[in-house]
PDB file of C-alpha atoms in Angstrom:
ATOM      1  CA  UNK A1215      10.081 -12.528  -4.456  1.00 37.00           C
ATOM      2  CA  UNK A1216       9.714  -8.931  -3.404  1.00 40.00           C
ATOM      3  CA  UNK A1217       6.822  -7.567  -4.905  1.00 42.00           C
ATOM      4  CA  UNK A1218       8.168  -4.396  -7.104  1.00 39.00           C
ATOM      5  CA  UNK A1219       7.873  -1.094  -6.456  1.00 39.00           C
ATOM      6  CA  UNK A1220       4.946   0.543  -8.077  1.00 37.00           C
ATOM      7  CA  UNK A1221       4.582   4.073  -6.609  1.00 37.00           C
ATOM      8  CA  UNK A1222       6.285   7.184  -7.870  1.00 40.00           C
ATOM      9  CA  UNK A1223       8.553   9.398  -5.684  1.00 42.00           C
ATOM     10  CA  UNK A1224       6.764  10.516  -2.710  1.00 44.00           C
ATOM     11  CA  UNK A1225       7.844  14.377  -0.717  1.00 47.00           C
ATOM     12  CA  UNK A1226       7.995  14.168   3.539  1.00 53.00           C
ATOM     13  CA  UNK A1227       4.053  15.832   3.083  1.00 61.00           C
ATOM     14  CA  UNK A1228       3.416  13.359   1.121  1.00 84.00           C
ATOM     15  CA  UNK A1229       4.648  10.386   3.043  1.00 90.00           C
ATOM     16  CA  UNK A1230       2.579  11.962   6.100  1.00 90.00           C
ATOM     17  CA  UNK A1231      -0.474  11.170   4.413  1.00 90.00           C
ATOM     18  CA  UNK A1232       0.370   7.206   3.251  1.00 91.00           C
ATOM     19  CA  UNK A1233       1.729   7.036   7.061  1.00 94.00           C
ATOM     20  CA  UNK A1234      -1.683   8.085   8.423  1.00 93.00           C
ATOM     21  CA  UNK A1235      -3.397   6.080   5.512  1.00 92.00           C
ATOM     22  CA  UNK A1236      -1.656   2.656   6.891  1.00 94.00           C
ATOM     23  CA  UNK A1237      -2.488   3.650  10.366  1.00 95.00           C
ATOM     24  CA  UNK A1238      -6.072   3.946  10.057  1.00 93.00           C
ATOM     25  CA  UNK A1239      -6.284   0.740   8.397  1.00 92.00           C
ATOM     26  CA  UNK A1240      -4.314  -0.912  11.029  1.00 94.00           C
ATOM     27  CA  UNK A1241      -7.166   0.854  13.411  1.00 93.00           C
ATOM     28  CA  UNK A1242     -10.161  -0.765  11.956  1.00 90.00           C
ATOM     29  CA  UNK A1243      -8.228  -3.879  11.986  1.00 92.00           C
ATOM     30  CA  UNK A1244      -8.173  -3.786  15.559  1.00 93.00           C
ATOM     31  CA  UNK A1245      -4.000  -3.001  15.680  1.00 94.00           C
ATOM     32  CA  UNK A1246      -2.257  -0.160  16.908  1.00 95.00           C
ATOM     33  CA  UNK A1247       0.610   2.189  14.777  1.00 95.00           C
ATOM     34  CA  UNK A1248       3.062   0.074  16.226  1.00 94.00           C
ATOM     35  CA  UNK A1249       1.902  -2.793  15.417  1.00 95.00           C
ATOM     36  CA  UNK A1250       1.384  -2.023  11.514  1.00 96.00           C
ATOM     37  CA  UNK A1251       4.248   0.391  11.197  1.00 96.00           C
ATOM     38  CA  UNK A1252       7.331  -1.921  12.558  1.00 96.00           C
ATOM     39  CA  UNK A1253      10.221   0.066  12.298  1.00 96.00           C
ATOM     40  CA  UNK A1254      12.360  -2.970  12.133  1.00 96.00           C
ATOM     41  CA  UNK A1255      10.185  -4.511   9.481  1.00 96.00           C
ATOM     42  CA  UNK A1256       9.859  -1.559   7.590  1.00 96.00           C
ATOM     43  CA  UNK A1257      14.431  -1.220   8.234  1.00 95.00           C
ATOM     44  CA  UNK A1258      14.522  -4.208   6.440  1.00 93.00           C
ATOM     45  CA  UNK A1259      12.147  -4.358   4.004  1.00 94.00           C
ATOM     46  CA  UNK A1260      13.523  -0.805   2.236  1.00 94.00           C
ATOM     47  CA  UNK A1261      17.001  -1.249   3.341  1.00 93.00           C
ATOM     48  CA  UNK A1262      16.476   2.669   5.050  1.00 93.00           C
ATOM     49  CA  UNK A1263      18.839   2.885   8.231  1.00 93.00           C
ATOM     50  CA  UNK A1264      16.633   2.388  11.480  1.00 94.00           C
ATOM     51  CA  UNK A1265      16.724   5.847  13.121  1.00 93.00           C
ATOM     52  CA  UNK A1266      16.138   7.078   9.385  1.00 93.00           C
ATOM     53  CA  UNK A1267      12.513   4.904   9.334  1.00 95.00           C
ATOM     54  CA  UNK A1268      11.803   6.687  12.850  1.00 95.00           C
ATOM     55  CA  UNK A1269      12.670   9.809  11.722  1.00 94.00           C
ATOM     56  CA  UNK A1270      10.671   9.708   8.446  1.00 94.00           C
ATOM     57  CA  UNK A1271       7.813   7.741  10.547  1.00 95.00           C
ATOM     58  CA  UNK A1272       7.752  10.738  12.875  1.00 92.00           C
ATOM     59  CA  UNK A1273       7.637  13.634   9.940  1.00 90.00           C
ATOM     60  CA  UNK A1274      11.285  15.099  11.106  1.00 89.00           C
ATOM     61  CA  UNK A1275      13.579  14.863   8.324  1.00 81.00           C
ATOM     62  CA  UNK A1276      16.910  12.721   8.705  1.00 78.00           C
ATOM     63  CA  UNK A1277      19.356  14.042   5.951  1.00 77.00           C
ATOM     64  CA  UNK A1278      20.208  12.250   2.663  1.00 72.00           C
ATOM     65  CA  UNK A1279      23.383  10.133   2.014  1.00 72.00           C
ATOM     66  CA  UNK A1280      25.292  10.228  -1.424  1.00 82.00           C
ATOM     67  CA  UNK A1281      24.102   7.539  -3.980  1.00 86.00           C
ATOM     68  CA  UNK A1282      27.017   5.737  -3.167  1.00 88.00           C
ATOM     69  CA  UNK A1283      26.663   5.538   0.478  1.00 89.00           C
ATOM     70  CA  UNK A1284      23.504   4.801   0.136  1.00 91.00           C
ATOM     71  CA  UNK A1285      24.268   1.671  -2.121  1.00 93.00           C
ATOM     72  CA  UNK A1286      26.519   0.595   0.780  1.00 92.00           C
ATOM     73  CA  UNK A1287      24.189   0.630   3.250  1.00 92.00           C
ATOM     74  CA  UNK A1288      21.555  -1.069   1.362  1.00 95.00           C
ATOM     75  CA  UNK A1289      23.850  -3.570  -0.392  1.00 96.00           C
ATOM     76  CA  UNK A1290      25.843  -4.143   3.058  1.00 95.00           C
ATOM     77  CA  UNK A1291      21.715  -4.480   4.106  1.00 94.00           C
ATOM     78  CA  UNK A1292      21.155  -7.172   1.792  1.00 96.00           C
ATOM     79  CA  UNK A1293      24.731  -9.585   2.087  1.00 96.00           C
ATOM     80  CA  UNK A1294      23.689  -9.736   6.096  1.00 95.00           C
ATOM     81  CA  UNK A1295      20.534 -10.517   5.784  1.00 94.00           C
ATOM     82  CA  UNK A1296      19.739 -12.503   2.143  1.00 95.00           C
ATOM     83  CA  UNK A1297      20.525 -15.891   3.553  1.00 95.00           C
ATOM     84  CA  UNK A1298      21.166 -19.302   2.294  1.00 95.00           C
ATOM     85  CA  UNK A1299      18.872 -22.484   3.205  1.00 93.00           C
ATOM     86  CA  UNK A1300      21.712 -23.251   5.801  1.00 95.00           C
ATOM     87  CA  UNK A1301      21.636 -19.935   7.343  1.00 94.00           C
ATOM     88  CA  UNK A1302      24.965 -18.631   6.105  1.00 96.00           C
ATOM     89  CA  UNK A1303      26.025 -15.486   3.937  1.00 96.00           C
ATOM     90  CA  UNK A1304      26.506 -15.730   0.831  1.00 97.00           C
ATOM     91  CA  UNK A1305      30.063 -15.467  -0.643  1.00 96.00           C
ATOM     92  CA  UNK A1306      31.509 -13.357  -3.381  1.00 96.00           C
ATOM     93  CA  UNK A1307      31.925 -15.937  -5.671  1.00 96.00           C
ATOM     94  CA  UNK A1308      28.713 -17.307  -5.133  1.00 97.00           C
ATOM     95  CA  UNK A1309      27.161 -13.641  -5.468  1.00 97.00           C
ATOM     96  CA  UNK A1310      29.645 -13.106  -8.991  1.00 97.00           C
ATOM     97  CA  UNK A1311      28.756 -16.812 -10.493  1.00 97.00           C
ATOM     98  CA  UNK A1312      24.367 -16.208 -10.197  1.00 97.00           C
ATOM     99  CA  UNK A1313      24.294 -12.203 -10.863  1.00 97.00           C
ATOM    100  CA  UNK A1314      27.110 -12.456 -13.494  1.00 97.00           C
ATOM    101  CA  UNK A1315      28.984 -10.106 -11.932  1.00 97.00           C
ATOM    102  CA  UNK A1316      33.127 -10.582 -11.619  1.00 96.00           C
ATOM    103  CA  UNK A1317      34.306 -11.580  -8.281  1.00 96.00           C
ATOM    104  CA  UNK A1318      36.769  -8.720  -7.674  1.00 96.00           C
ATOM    105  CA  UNK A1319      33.966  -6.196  -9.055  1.00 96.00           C
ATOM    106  CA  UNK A1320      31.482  -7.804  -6.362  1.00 96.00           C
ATOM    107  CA  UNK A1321      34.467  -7.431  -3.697  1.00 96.00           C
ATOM    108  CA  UNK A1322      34.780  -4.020  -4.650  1.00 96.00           C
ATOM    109  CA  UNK A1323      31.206  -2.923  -4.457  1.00 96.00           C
ATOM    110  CA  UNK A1324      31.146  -4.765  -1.078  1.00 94.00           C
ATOM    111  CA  UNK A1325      34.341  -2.832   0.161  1.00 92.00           C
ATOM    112  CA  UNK A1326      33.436   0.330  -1.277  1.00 90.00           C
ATOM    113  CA  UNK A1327      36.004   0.787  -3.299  1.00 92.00           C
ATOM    114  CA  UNK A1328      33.764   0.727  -6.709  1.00 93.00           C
ATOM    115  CA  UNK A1329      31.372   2.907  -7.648  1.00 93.00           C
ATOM    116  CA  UNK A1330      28.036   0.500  -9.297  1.00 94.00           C
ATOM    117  CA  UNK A1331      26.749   0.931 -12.678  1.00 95.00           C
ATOM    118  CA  UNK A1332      23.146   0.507 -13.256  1.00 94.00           C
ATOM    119  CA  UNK A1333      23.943  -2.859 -14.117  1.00 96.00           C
ATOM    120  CA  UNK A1334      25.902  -3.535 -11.174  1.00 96.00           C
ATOM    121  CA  UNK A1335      22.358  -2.550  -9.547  1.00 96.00           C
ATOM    122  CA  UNK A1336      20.081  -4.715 -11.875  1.00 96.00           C
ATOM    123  CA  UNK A1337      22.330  -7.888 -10.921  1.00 97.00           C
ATOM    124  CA  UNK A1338      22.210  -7.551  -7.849  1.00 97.00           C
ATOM    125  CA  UNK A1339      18.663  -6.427  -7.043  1.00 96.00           C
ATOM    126  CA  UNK A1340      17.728  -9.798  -9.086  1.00 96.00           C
ATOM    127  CA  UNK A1341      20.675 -11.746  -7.084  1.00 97.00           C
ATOM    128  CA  UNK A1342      19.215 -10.388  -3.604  1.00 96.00           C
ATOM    129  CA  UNK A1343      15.669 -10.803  -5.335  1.00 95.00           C
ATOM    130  CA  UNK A1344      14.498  -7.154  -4.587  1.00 94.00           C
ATOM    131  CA  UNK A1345      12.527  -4.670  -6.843  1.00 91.00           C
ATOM    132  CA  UNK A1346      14.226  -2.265  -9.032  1.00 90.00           C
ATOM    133  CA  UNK A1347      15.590   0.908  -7.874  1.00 91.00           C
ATOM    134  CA  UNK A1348      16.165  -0.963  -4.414  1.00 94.00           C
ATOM    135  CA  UNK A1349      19.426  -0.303  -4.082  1.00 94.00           C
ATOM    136  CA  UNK A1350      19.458   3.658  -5.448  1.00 90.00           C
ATOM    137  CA  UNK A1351      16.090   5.073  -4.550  1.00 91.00           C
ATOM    138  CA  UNK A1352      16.278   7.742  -1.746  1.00 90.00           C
ATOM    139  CA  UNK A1353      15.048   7.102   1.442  1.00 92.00           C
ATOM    140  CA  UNK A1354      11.728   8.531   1.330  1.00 91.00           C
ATOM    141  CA  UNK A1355      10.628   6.475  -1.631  1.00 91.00           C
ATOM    142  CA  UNK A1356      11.935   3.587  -0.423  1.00 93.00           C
ATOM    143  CA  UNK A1357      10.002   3.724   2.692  1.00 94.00           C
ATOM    144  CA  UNK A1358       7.269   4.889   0.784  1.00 92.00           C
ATOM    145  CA  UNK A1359       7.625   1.897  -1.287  1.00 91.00           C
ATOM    146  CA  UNK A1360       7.098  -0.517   1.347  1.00 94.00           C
ATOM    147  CA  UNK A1361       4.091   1.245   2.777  1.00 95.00           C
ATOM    148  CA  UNK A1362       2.207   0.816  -0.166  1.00 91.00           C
ATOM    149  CA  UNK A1363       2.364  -2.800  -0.004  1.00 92.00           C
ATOM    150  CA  UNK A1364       1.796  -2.465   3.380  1.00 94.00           C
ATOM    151  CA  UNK A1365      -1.259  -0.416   2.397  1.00 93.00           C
ATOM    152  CA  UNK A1366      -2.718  -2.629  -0.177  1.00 90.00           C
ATOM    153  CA  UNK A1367      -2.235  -5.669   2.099  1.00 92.00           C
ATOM    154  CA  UNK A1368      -4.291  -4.161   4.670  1.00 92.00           C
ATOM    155  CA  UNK A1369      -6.943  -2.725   2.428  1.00 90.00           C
ATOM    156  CA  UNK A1370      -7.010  -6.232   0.778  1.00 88.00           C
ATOM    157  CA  UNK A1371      -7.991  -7.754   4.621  1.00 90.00           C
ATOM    158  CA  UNK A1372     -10.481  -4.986   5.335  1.00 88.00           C
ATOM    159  CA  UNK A1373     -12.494  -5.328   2.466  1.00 84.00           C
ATOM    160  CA  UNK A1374     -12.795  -9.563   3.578  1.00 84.00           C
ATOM    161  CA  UNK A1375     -13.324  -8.456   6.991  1.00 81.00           C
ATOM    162  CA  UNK A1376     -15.739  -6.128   5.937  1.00 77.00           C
ATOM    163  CA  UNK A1377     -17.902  -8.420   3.557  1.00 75.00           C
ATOM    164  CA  UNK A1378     -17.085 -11.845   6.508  1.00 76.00           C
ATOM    165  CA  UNK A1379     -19.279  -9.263   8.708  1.00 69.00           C
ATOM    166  CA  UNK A1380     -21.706  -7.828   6.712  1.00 64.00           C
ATOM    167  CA  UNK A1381     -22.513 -11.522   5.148  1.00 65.00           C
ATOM    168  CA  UNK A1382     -22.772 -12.957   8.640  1.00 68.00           C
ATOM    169  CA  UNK A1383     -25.336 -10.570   9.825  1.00 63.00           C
ATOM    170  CA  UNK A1384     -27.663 -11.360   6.280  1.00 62.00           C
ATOM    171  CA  UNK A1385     -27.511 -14.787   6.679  1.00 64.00           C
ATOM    172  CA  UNK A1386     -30.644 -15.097   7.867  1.00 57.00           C
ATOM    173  CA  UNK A1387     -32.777 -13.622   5.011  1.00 58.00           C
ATOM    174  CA  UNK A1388     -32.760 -14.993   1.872  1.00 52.00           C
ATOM    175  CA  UNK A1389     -31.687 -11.916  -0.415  1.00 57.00           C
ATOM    176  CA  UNK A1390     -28.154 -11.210  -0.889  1.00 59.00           C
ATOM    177  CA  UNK A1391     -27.157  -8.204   0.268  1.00 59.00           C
ATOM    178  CA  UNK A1392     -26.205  -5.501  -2.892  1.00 61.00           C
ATOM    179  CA  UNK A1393     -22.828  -4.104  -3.159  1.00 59.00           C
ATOM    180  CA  UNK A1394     -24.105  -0.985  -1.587  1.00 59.00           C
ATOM    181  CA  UNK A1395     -25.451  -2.870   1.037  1.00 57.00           C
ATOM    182  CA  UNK A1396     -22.618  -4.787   2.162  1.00 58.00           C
ATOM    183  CA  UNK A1397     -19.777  -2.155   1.646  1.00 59.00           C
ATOM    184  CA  UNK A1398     -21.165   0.972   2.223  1.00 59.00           C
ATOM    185  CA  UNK A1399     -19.676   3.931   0.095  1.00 60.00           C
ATOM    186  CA  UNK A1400     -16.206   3.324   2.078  1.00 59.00           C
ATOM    187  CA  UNK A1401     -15.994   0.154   1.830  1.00 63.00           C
ATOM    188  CA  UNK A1402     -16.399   0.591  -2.222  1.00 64.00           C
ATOM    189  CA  UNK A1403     -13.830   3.301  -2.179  1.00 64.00           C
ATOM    190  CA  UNK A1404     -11.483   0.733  -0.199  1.00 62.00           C
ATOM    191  CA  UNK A1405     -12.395  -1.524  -2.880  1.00 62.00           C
ATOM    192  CA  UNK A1406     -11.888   0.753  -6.040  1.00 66.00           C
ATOM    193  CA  UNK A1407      -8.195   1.337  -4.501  1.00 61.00           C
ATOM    194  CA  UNK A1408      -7.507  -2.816  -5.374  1.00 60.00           C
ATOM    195  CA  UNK A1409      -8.513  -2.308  -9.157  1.00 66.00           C
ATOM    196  CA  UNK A1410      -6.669  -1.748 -11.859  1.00 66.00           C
ATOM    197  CA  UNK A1411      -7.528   1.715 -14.041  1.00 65.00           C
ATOM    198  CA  UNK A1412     -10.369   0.346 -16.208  1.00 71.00           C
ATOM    199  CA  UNK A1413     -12.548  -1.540 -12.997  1.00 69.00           C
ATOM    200  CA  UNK A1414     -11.990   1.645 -10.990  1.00 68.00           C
ATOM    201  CA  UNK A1415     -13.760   3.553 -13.665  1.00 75.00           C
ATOM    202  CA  UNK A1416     -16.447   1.232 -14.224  1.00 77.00           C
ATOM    203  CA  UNK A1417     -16.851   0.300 -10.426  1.00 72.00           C
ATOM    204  CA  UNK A1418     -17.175   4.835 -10.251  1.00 73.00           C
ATOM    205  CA  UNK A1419     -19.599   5.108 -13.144  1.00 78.00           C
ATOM    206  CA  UNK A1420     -21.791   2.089 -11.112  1.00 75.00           C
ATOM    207  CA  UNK A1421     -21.853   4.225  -8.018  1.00 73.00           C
ATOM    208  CA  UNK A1422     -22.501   7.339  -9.783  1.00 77.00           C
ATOM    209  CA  UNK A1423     -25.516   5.930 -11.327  1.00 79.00           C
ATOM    210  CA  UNK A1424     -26.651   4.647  -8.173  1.00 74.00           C
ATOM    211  CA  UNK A1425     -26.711   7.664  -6.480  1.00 75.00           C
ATOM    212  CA  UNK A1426     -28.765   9.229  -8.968  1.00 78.00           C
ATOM    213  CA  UNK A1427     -31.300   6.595  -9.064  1.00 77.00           C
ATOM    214  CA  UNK A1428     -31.369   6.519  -5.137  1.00 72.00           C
ATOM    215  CA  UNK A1429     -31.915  10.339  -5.177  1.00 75.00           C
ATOM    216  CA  UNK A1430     -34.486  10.508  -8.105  1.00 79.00           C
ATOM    217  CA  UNK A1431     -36.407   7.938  -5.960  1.00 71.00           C
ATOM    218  CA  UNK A1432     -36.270  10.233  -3.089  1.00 67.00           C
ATOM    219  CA  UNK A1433     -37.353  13.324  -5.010  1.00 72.00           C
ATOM    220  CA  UNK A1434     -39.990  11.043  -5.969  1.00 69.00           C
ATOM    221  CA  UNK A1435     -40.594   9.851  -2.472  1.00 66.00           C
ATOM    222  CA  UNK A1436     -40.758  13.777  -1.452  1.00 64.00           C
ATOM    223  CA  UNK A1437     -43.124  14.996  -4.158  1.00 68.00           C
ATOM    224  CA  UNK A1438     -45.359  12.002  -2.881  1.00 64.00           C
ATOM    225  CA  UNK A1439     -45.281  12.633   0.838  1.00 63.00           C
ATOM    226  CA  UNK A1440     -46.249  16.235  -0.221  1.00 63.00           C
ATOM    227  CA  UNK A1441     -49.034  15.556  -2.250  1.00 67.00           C
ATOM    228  CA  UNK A1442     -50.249  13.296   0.360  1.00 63.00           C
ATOM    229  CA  UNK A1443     -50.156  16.318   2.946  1.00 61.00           C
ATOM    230  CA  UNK A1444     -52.139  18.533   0.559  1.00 64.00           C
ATOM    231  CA  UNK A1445     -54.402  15.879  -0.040  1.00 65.00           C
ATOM    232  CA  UNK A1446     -54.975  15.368   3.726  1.00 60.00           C
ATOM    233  CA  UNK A1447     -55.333  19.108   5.198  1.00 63.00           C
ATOM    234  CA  UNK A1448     -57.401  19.514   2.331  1.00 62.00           C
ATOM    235  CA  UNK A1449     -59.759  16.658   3.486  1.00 62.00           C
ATOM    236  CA  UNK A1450     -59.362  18.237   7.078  1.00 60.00           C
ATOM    237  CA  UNK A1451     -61.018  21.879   5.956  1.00 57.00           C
ATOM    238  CA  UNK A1452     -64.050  22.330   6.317  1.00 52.00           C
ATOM    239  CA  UNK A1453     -67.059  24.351   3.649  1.00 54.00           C
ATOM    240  CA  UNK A1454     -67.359  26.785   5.996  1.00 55.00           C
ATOM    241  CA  UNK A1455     -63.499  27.590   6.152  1.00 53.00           C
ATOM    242  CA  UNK A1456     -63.016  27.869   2.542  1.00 48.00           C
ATOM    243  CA  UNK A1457     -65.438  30.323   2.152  1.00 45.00           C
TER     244      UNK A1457
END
């Protein structure tokens, strides 16, 4: 099934920034915009009409249908695409018997000629197996919608491409590498990104308290190598000079 939709409403500036978000990914993954931002994919995975995806995709705004136009596109979306095992559509009694809905209310939803309810939504986002608010959200957030799967996806393979690499090139010593060591403070804030609320925090509270340790050390380290000077010009002088 679809995974849901988790992400709240997102403005064009907005969408800019998850855009360039997915991109980089794709670019330390060794694939280019096009490859990771598929406008055909992306057409069909939000229901958003194809020049609409470019549009968005490119930052230029590409006007906003009526809720009900934009259920028919999305629903009209769905009934060509959803397919059965055999490869065929399926039919409006087949859609009315599993969603629940009447037969002449699912041919009049089809046709247009009915206005859906939210439950006419929540049948049929279930029928078609799609996340809530499929079928009503506005363009923007649908596409948005997509792109953060798309986003965790590709932040879920960096962060095994990342430790794959950094693994390889330790294998020859017997220590494991620390977290610090193999991820780096991006690759923990790629990381942080996968957890839910409470790991985030205590993965952040880790790292704070690693950076303070790692700069009390090098205080430490500094007061040392200072001393050490002192100690050493003052070995240098001569009786004669301090007088």
């Amino acid at each position: 099934m679809t995974e849901a939709f988790s992400v709240p409403p997102v403005a064009a500036p907005q969408l800019a920034t998850v855009v360039e978000r997915v991109v980089d990914l794709g670019a330390k993954l060794g694939r280019g915009r096009d490859e990771v931002l598929d406008p055909e994919e992306l057409h069909r995975a939000s229901g958003v009409p194809l020049h609409v995806v470019r549009a968005l995709l490119q930052g230029r705004p590409a006007g906003e249908p009526d809720i009900h136009e934009r259920f028919r596109q999305r629903l009209d979306l769905l009934h060509e695409t959803y397919l059965k095992e055999n490869g065929r559509k399926f039919s409006h009694g087949e859609i009315a018997r599993q969603s629940g809905i009447s037969r002449q209310q699912v041919q009049a939803l089809l046709g247009g000629d009915r206005r859906p309810t939210m439950d006419h939504c929540s049948r049929l986002e279930r029928f078609f197996e799609r996340p809530a608010g499929f079928l009503q959200s506005d363009d923007a957030e649908a596409l948005s919608c997509v792109l953060a799967v798309i986003e965790k996806a590709l932040l879920q393979e960096y962060r095994e491409h990342s430790e794959r690499g950094v693994l390889a090139a330790a294998s020859a010593g017997a220590r494991r590498p620390s977290l610090y060591e193999r991820h780096g403070v991006d690759g923990i804030a790629l990381r942080a990104a996968l957890l839910p609320d409470q790991g985030r925090t205590r993965l952040l509270e880790w790292l704070d308290n690693y950076m303070d340790e790692r700069a009390t050390e090098g205080n430490a380290e500094g007061n040392a190598d200072g001393n050490a000077a002192k100690d050493a010009e003052g070995n240098r002088r001569s009786p004669g000079d301090a007088s």
